[in-house]
Short mmCIF file of C-alpha atoms in Angstrom, two decimals:
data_model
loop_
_atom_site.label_atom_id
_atom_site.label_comp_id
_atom_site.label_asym_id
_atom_site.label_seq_id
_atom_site.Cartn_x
_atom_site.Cartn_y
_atom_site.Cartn_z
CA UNK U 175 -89.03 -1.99 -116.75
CA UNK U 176 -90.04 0.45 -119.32
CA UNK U 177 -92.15 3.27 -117.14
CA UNK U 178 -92.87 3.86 -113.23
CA UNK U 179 -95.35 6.31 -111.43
CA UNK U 180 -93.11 8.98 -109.32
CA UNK U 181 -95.60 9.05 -106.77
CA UNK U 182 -97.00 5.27 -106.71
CA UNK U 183 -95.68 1.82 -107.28
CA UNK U 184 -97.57 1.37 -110.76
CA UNK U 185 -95.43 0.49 -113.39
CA UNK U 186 -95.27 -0.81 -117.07
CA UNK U 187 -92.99 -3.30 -118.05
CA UNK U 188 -92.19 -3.98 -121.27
CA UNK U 189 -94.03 -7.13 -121.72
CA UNK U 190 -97.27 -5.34 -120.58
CA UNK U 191 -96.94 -2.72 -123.05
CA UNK U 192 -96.73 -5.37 -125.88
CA UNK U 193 -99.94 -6.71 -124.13
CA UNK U 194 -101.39 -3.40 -123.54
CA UNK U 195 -100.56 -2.53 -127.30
CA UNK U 196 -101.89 -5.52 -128.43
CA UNK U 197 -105.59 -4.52 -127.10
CA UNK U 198 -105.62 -1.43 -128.74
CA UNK U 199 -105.28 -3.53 -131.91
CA UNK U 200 -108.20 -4.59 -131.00
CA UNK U 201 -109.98 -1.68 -129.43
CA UNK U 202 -109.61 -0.08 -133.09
CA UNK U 203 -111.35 -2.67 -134.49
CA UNK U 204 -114.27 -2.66 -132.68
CA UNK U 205 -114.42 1.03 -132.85
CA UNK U 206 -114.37 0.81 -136.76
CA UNK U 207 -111.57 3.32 -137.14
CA UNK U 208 -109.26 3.03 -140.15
CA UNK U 209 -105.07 3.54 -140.01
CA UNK U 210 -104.56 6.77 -139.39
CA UNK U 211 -107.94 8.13 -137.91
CA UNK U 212 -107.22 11.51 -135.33
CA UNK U 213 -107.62 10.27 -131.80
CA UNK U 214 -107.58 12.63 -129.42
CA UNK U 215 -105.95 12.05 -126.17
CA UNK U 216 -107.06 13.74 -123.11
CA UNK U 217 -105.43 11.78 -120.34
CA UNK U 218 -104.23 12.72 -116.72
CA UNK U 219 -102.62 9.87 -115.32
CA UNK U 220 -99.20 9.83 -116.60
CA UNK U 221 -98.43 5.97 -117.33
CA UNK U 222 -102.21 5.84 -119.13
CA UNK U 223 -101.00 8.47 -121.22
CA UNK U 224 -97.79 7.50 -122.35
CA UNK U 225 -98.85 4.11 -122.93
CA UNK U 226 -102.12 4.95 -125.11
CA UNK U 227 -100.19 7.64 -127.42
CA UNK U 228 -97.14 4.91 -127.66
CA UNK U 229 -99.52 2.16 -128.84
CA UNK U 230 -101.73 4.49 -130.83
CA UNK U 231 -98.83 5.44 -132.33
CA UNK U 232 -97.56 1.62 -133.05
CA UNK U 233 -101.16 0.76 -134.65
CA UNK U 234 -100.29 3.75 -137.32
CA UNK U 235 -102.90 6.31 -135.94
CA UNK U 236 -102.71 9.80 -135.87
CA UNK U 237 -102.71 10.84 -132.25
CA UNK U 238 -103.79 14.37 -131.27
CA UNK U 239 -102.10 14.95 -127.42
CA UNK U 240 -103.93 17.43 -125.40
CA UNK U 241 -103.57 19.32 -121.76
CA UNK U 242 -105.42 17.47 -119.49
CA UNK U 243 -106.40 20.50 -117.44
CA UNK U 244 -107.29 22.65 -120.95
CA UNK U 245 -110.36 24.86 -120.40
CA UNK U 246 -113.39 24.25 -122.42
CA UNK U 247 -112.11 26.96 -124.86
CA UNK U 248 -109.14 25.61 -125.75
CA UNK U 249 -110.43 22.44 -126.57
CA UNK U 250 -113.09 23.45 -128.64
CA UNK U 251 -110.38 25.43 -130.77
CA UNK U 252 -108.36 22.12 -131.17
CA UNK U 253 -111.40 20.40 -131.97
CA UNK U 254 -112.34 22.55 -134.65
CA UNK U 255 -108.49 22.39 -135.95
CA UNK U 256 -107.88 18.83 -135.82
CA UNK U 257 -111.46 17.13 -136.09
CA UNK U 258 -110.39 13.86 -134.57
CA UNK U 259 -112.91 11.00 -135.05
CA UNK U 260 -112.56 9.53 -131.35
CA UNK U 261 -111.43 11.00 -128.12
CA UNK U 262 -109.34 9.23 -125.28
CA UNK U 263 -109.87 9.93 -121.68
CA UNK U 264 -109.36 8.54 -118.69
CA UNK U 265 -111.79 10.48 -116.77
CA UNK U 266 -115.71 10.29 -117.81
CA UNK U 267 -116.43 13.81 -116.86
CA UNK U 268 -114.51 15.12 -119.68
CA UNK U 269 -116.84 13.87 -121.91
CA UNK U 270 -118.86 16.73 -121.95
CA UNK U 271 -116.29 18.93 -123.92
CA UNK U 272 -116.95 16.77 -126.46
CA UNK U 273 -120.68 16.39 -127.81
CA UNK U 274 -120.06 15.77 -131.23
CA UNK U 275 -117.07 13.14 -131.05
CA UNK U 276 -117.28 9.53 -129.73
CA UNK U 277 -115.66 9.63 -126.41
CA UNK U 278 -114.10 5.86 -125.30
CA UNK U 279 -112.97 6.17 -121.57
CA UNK U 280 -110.54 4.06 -120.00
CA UNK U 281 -109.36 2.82 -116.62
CA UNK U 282 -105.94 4.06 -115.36
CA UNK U 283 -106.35 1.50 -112.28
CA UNK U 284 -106.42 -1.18 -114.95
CA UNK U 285 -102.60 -0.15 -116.14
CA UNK U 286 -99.60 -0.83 -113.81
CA UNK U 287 -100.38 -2.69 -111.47
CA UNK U 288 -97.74 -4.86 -110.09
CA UNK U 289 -97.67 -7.98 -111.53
CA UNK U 290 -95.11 -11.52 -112.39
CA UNK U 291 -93.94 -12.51 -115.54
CA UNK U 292 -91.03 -11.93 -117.82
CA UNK U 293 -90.02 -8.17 -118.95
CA UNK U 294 -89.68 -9.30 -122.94
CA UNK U 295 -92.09 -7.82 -124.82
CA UNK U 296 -90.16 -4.76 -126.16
CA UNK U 297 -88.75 -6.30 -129.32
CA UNK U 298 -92.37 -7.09 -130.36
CA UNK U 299 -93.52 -3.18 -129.68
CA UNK U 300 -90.50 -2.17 -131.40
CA UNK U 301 -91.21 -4.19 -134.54
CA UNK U 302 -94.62 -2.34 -134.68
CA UNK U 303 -93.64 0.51 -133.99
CA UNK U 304 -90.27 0.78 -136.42
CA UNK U 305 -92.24 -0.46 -139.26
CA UNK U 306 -90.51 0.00 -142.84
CA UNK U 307 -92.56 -2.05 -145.34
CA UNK U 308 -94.69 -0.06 -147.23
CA UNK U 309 -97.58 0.25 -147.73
CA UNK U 310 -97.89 -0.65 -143.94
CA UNK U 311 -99.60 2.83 -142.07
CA UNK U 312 -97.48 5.37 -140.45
CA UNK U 313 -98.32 6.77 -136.87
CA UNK U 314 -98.41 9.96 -136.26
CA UNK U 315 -99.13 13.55 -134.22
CA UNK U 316 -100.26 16.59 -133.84
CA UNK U 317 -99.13 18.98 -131.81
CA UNK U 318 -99.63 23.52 -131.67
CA UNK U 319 -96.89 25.12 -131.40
CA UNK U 320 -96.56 26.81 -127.87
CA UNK U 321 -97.68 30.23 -128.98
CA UNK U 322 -95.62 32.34 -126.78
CA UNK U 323 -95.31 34.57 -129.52
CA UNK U 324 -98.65 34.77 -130.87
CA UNK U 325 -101.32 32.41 -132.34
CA UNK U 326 -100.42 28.76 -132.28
CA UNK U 327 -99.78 26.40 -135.27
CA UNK U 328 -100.53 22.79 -135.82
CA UNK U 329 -97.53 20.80 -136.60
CA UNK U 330 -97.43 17.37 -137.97
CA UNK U 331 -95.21 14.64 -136.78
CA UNK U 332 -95.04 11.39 -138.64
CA UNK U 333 -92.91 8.74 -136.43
CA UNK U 334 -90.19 8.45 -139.05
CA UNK U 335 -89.36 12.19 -137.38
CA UNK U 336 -90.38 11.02 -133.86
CA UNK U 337 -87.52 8.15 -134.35
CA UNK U 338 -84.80 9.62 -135.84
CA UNK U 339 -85.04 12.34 -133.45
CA UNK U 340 -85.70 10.01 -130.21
CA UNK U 341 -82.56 7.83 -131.88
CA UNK U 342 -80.27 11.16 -132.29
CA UNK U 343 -80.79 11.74 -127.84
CA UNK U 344 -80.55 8.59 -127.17
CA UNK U 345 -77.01 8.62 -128.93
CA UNK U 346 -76.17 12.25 -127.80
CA UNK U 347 -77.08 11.31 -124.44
CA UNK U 348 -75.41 7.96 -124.40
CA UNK U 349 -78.69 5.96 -123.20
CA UNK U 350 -78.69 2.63 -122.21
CA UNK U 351 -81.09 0.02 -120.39
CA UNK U 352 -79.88 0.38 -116.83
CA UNK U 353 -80.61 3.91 -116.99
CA UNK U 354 -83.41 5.47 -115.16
CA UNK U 355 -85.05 8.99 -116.77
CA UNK U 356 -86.74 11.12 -114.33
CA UNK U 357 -89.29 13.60 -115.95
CA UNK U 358 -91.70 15.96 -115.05
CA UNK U 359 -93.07 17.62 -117.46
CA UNK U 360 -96.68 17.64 -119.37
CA UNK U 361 -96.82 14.64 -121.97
CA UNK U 362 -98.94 16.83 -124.18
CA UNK U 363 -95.12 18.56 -125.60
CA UNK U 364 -93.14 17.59 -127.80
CA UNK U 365 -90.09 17.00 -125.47
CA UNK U 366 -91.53 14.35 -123.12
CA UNK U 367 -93.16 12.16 -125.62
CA UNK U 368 -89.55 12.06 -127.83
CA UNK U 369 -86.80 12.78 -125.13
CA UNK U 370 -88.55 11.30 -122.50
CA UNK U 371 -90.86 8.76 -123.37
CA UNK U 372 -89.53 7.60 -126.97
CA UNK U 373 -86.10 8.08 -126.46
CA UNK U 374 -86.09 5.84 -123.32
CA UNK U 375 -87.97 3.20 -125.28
CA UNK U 376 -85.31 3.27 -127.94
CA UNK U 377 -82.56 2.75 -125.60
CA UNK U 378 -84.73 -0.23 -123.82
CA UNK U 379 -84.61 1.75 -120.78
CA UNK U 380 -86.56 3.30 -117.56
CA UNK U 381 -88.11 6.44 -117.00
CA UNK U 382 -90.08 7.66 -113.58
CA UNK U 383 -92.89 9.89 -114.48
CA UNK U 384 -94.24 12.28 -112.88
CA UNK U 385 -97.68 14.88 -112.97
CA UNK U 386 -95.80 17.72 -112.26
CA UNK U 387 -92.36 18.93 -110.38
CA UNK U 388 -92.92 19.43 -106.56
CA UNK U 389 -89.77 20.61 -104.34
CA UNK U 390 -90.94 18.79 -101.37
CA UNK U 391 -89.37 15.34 -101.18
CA UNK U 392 -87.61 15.66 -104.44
CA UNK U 393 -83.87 14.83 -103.56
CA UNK U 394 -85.20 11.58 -101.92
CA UNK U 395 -87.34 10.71 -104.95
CA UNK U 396 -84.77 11.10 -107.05
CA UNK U 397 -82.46 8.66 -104.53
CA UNK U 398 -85.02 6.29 -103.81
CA UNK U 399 -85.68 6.04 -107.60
CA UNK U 400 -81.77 5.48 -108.49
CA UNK U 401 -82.73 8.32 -111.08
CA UNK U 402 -79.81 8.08 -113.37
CA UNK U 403 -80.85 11.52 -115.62
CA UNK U 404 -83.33 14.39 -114.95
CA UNK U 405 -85.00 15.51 -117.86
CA UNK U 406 -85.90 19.44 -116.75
CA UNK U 407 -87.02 22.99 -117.39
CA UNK U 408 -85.26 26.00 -116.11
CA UNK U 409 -88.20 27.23 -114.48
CA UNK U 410 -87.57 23.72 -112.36
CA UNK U 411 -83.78 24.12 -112.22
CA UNK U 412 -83.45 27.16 -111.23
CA UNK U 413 -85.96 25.95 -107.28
CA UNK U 414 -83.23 23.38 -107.40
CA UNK U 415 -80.66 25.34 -107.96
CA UNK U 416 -81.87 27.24 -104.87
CA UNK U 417 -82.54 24.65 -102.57
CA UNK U 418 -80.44 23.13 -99.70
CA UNK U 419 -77.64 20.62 -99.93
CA UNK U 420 -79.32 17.65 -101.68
CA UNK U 421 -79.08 13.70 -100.85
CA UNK U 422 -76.47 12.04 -102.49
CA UNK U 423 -77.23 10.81 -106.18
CA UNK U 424 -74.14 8.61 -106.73
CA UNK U 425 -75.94 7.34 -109.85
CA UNK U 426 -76.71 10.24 -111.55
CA UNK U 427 -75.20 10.67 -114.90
CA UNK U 428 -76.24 14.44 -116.22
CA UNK U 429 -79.01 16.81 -115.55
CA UNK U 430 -80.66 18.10 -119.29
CA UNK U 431 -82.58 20.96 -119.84
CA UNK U 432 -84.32 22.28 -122.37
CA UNK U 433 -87.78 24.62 -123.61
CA UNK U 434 -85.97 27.55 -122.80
CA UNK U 435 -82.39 29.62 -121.96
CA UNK U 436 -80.84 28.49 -118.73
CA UNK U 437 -79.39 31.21 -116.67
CA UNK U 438 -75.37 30.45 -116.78
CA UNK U 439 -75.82 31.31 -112.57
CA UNK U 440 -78.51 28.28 -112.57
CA UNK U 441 -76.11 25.93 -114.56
CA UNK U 442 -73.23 26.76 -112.79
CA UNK U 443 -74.91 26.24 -109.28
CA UNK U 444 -76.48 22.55 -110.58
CA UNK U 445 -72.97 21.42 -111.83
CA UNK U 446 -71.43 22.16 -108.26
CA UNK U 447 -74.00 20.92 -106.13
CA UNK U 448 -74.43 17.52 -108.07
CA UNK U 449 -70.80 17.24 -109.71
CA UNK U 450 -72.82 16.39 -113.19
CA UNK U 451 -72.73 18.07 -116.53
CA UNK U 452 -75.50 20.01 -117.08
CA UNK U 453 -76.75 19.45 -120.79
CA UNK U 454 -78.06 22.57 -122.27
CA UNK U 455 -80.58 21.45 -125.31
CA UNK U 456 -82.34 24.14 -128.27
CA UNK U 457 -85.16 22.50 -129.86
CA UNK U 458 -88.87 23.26 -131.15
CA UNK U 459 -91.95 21.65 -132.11
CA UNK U 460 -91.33 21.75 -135.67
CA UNK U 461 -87.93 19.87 -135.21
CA UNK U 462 -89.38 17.16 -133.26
CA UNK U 463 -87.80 18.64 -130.25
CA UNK U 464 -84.24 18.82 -130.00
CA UNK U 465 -82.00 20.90 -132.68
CA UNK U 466 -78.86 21.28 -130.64
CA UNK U 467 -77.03 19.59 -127.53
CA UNK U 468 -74.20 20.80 -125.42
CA UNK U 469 -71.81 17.55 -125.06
CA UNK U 470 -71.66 15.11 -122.18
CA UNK U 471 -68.19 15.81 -120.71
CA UNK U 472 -66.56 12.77 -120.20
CA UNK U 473 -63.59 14.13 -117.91
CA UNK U 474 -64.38 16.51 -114.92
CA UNK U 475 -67.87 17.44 -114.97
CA UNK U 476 -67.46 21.44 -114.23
CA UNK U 477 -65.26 21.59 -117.12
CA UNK U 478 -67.51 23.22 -119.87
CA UNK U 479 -68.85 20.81 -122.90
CA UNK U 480 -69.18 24.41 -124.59
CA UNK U 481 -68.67 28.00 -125.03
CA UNK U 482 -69.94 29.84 -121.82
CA UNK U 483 -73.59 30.90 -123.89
CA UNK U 484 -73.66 28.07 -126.06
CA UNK U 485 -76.50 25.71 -126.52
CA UNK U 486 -73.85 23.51 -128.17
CA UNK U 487 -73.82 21.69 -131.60
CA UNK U 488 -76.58 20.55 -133.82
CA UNK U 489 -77.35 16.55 -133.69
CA UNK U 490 -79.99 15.56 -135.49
CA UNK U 491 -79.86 17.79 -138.38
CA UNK U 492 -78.50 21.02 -139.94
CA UNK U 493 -78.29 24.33 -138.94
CA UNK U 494 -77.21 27.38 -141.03
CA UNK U 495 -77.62 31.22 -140.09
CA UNK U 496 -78.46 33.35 -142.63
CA UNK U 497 -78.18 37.40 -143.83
CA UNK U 498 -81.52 39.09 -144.10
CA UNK U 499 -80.90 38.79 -147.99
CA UNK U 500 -80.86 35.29 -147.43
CA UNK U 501 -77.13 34.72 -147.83
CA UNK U 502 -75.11 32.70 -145.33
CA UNK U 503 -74.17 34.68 -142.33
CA UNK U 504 -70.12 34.31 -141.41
CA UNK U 505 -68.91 32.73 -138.10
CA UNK U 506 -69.69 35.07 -135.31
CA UNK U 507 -72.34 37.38 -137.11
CA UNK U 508 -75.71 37.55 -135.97
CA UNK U 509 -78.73 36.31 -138.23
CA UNK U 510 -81.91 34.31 -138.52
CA UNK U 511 -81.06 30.48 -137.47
CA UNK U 512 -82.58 28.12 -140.38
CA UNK U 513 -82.53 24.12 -139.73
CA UNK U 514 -83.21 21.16 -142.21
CA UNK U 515 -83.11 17.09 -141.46
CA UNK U 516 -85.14 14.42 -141.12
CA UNK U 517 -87.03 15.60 -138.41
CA UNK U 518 -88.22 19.17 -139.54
CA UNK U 519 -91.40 19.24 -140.43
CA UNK U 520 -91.89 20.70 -144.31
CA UNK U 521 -94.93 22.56 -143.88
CA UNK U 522 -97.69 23.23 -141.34
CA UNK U 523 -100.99 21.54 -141.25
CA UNK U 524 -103.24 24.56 -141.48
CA UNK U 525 -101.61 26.03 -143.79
CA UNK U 526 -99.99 29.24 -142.08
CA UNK U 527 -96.72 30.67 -142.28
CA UNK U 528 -95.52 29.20 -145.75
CA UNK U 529 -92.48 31.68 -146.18
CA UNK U 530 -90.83 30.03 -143.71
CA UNK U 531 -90.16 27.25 -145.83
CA UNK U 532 -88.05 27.42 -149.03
CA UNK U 533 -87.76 25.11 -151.80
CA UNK U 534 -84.29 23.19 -150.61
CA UNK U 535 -85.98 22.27 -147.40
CA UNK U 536 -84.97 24.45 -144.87
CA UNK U 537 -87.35 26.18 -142.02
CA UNK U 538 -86.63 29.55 -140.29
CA UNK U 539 -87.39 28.86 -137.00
CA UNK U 540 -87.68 32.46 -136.26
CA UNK U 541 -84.86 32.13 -133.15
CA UNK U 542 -81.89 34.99 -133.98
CA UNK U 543 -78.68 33.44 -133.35
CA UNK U 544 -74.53 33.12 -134.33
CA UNK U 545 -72.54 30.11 -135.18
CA UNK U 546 -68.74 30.29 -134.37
CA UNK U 547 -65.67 29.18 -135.94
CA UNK U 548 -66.37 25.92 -134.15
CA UNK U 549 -69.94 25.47 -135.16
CA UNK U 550 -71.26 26.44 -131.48
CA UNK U 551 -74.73 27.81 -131.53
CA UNK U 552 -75.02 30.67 -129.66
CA UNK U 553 -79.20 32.15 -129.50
CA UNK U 554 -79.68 36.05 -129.58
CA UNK U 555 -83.87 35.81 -129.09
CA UNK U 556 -86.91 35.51 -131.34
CA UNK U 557 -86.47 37.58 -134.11
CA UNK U 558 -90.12 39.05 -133.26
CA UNK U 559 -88.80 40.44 -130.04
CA UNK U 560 -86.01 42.26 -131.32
CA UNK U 561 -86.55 46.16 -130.09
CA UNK U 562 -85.74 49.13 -132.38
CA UNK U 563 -84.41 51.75 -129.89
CA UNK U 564 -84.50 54.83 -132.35
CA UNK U 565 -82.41 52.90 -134.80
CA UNK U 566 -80.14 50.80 -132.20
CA UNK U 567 -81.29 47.17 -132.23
CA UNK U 568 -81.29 45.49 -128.84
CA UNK U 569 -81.52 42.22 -128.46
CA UNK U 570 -83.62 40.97 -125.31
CA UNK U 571 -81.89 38.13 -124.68
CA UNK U 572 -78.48 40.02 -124.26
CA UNK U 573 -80.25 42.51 -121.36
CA UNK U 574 -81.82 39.18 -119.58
CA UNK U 575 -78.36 37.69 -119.17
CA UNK U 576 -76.77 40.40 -117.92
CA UNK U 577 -79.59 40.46 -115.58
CA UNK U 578 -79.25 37.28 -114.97
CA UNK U 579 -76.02 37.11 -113.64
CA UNK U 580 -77.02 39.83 -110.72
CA UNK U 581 -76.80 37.27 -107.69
CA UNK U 582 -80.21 38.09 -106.54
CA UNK U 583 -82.55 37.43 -109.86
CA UNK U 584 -83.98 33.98 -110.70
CA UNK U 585 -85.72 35.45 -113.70
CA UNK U 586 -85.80 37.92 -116.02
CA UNK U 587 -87.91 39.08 -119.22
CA UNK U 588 -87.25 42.26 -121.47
CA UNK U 589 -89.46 43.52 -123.81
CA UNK U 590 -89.84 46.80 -126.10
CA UNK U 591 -92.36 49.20 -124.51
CA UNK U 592 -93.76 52.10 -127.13
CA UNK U 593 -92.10 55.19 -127.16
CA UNK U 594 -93.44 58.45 -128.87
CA UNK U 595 -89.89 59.44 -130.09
CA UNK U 596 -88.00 56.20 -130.10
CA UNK U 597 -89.98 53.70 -131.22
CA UNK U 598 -89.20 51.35 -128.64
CA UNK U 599 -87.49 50.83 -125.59
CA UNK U 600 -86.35 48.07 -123.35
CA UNK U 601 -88.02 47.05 -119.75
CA UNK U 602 -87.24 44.26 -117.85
CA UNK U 603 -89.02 42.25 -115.04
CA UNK U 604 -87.51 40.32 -113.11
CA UNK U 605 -88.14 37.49 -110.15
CA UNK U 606 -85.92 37.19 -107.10
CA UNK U 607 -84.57 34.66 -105.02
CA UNK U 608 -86.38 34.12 -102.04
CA UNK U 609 -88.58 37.04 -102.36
CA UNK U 610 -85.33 39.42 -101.75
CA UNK U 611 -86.93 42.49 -103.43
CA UNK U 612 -85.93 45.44 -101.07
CA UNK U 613 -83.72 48.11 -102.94
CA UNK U 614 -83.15 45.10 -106.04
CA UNK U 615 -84.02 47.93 -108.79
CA UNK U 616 -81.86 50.65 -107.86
CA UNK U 617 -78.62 47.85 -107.73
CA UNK U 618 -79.90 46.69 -111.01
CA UNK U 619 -79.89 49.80 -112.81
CA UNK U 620 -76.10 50.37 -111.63
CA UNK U 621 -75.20 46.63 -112.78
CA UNK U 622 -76.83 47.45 -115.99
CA UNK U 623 -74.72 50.51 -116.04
CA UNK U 624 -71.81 48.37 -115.96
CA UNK U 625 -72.22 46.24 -118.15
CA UNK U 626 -74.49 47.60 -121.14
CA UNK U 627 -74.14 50.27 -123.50
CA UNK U 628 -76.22 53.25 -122.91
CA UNK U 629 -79.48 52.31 -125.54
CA UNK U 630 -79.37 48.68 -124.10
CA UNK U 631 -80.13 49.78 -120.54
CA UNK U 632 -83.73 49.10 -119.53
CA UNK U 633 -85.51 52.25 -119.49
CA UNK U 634 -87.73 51.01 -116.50
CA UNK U 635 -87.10 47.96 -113.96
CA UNK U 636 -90.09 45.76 -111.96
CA UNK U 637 -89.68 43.26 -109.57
CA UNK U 638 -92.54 40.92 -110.08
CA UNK U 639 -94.06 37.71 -107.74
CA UNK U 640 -93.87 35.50 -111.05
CA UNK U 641 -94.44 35.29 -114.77
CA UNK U 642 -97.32 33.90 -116.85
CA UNK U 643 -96.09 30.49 -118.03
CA UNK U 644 -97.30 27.66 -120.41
CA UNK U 645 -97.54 24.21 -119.22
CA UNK U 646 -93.87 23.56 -119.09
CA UNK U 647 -93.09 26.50 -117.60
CA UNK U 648 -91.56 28.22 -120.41
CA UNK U 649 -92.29 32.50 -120.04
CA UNK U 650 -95.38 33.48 -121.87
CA UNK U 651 -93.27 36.44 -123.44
CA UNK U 652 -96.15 38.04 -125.30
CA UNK U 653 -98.26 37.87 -122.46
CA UNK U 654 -95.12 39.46 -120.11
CA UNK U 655 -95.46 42.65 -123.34
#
């Protein structure tokens, strides 16, 4: 069994998506589209979805994923970015955000239904999807960049990156077929379609998809599935974290998460409850997803895989930190985090941003961060959101931890707020547990006290009901400013 609907019995096996990829073969055809034509993909149902980009993908097209809620807006600007030749959908009313593009709708009810027959048909997916001959055509994707800190970018994915990448989890998380994947989160990103979806195809495996994360009735989906890994968010973690005693998962392996920095209070409270290692993960877009992996601890599972702060080693490339002259930064000093391999993209599509780039192949990812004597990576923030407090440089990330570890905030964001004489100066928001807001400032302030040097301390504190978010529930940090 290769995929199966969280909330349904649909599944594909892998001998239906050999059949399944097989009609797209044909599909093409009729449609007159040559090897690497932009399809866009606007699909809801989540087995349509990963089947038509995985098959797309194995016929060597270049598949354009997009949010299947996006506003009419946001389409029209990838429209006008990509220009894709057809569009995907599995829902005929969407057709209207697209007047100038053929529009081929399909039938989710046609795709997982349950049905006899042998489960063999991966080998001949694999073969066209791990092609090597040349001149055969290469898949690939676009994808923007999540624009948390501004405008987003169009990177460019062939499946040489999508593989090598999918092949470096599978063998960081130790993947094999009679694993089950649990994941739910938007199969528009990056980290679904590799860690999820690609990854457990790799590894021959299962994964139970799902639209979205709901807290109601998730212990006993995950125990009724036999769910074997969760592939997660912090935003997610952190409700689970909070919840009551779950069912017992005597399967479960490790919980991963990834998009953004987990909160060590969140990780620590997972580990306990569920007596798993909790895999911390830094990746981007432009890396194919993930850059660096805290280990799977083999021995007792609360034992740390890492440095308290770490988001572990890199493992599917290289990772250097570097001076602001552009020298390498020594073990334990603070710089701009660069990473090379043969999933880093070597330029954006449209163009933008060509400085990050130099000629030896390296990216600046724009993430501020320290390696130690170990090689643990240890983040600091976006360079971007670095505030200038009259000459002191505070570090956002720093303040949010410390924040953090107050017992009574889920959340927290700092950012630099003008200041006629300073420049800058640091404010944080934060999101409590259970809605416990009553006299949660005035205890922060004196933990802050505590804990941070005088020009770190937020000048200003707010308790808010939540943050703006993108899809997978990473912090909108601009939008927070």
């Amino acid at each position: 069994m290769f995929l199966q609907d969280a909330r349904t019995q649909r599944a594909v096996t892998y001998q239906l998506l050999a059949e399944v990829s097989r009609g797209w073969a044909h599909v093409l055809t009729e449609q007159c589209l040559d090897d690497g034509a932009r399809i866009l993909v606007d699909v809801d149902d989540p087995l349509t979805c990963a089947t038509t980009q995985l098959c797309l993908l194995a016929a060597g097209q270049h598949i354009v994923p997009v949010d299947p809620e996006a506003p009419p807006g946001e389409i029209a600007r990838i429209l006008r970015v990509t220009e894709p030749v057809l569009v995907v959908t599995d829902r005929a009313e969407r057709g209207v955000l697209y007047p100038r593009v053929r529009v081929l709708v399909i039938d989710p009810e046609l795709l997982g239904r349950p049905r006899e027959g042998s489960d063999d048909g991966r080998t001949e997916t694999a073969a066209r999807l791990a092609r090597t001959e040349a001149p055969a055509p290469s898949g690939s994707v676009s994808l923007s960049t999540s624009g948390s800190a501004g405008e987003p970018k169009v990177v460019e994915l062939d499946e040489r990156r999508l593989l090598h990448v999918a092949g470096a989890v599978v063998d960081h998380h130790r993947l094999v077929p009679g694993d089950r994947g649990y994941s739910p989160l938007p199969l528009f990103h990056v980290n679904a379609q590799v860690v999820a979806v690609l990854a457990t195809f790799l590894a021959g495996a299962t994964v139970v998809l799902d639209r979205r994360f709901r807290r109601h009735g998730f212990w006993q989906l995950l125990q009724a599935r036999e769910i074997t890994w969760l592939n997660a968010v912090p935003a997610i973690l952190s409700i689970v974290a909070a919840d009551k005693q779950p069912a017992q998962l005597p399967g479960l392996r490790f919980v991963r998460s990834a998009s953004a920095p987990l909160p060590p209070s969140v990780r620590d409270r997972i580990a306990a409850r569920l007596c798993v290692p909790v895999v911390e993960s830094y990746g981007m877009t432009e890396a194919a997803s993930q850059i660096t992996a805290t280990a799977l601890h083999s021995g007792n599972p609360l034992h740390a895989s890492a440095p308290p702060g770490s988001v572990g080693r890199p493992v599917s490339g290289e990772l250097q930190v570097r001076e602001p002259e552009g020298t390498l930064a020594a073990p334990g000093v603070l710089g701009r985090i660069w990473i090379r391999g043969r999933g880093v993209i070597s330029h954006y599509a449209d163009g933008r941003a060509a400085e990050r780039f130099d000629g030896d192949g390296w990216l600046d990812t724009g993430d501020l961060g320290r390696v130690d004597t170990d090689g643990f990576v240890f983040l600091a923030g976006r360079a971007d959101d670095v505030i200038n407090r009259g000459g002191e440089m505070v570090h956002p990330r720093e303040v949010e931890e410390v924040l953090l570890s107050h017992p009574r905030v889920a959340e927290a964001v700092v950012v630099g707020k003008p200041d006629g004489t300073l420049g800058a100066v640091p404010v944080g928001y934060v999101l409590a547990h259970h809605g416990a807001n009553a006299g949660l400032t005035d205890e922060l302030r004196q933990w802050c006290a505590l804990r941070l040097s005088r020009y770190k301390q937020p000048v200003a504190l707010h308790v808010v009901t939540d943050f703006p978010r993108a899809a997978t529930g990473k912090i909108r940090r601009y939008e927070v400013a």
